[in-house]
Amino acid sequence: MAGATSGSLLVLLLLVVLAIAEMGMAQNSAQDYVDPHNAARSDVGVGPVTWDDTVAAYAQAYAEQRRGDCALQHSNSGGRYGENIFKGGAGADWTAAQAVALWVKEKQWYDHGSNTCSAPAGKSCGHYTQVVWRSSTAIGCARVVCDNGGGVFITCNYSPPGNIIGQSPY
């Protein structure tokens, strides 16, 4: 009986570990990027974005380039896509929702009435305005854990691109 009990406990422990691993993966699915984008967009009366596999392939290819150094550096899509990037420090399992939440947090500095940003030095509103840019209707995002122990790099690309100077996002 004791052997059966310890065997059962081992199986149960294995199932718990697998469930936790799956939850971590699930926190970075396409829907985990789309949902917080659409919540922010809904808050200002903008229609939803959808996941686009072509845009996601671009995001994934760029994230793979950053895997080695985790440099907070934008890609150069030649004007094809808008882009938000995020770097989360080592020691935390940064998720899609956390990255998008940080971009959306910039709303506090954006004044829609005057289409201006009053962010303090070192901050901006551009991530937020790209998230809610009315004509950006497709997104693709990617996340990599950096090889250099530098944390996590997350990128989202937007089609068509937003943040057009002189235009309001919504």
C-alpha angles and dihedrals in degrees: 000000000000090000091052091049095051090045090052091048090051091052091047091049091050091051091050091051091049091048092051091048090050091049090054091052091045090056089067103044124127090261090053088063097039098049099058090043090053093046090055091045092049090052089064098036097258122141122249131275122228131211115261118197093206092053089044091053089054091049092048093049090051094045088053089055089055094046091090098052108010088220114177091231128134122239122236109239093167091244094306095115142022114229143205120187132192135189119196118194125247120276098048132082096231114202138204091253092053093052094048091045090056091051092048091048087072087075087089090072099041119096108198093189093063096023089232137131123225097184118154119250112296093022132091145185096222096097090053095046090051091052091054099033103138098217095047099093104158130055138183124185140181140192130201134179106231119244094219094063088254096130130246131334119204127182133181122191125200133210122234094021121244136199094082109176113251094017127104117233093228 
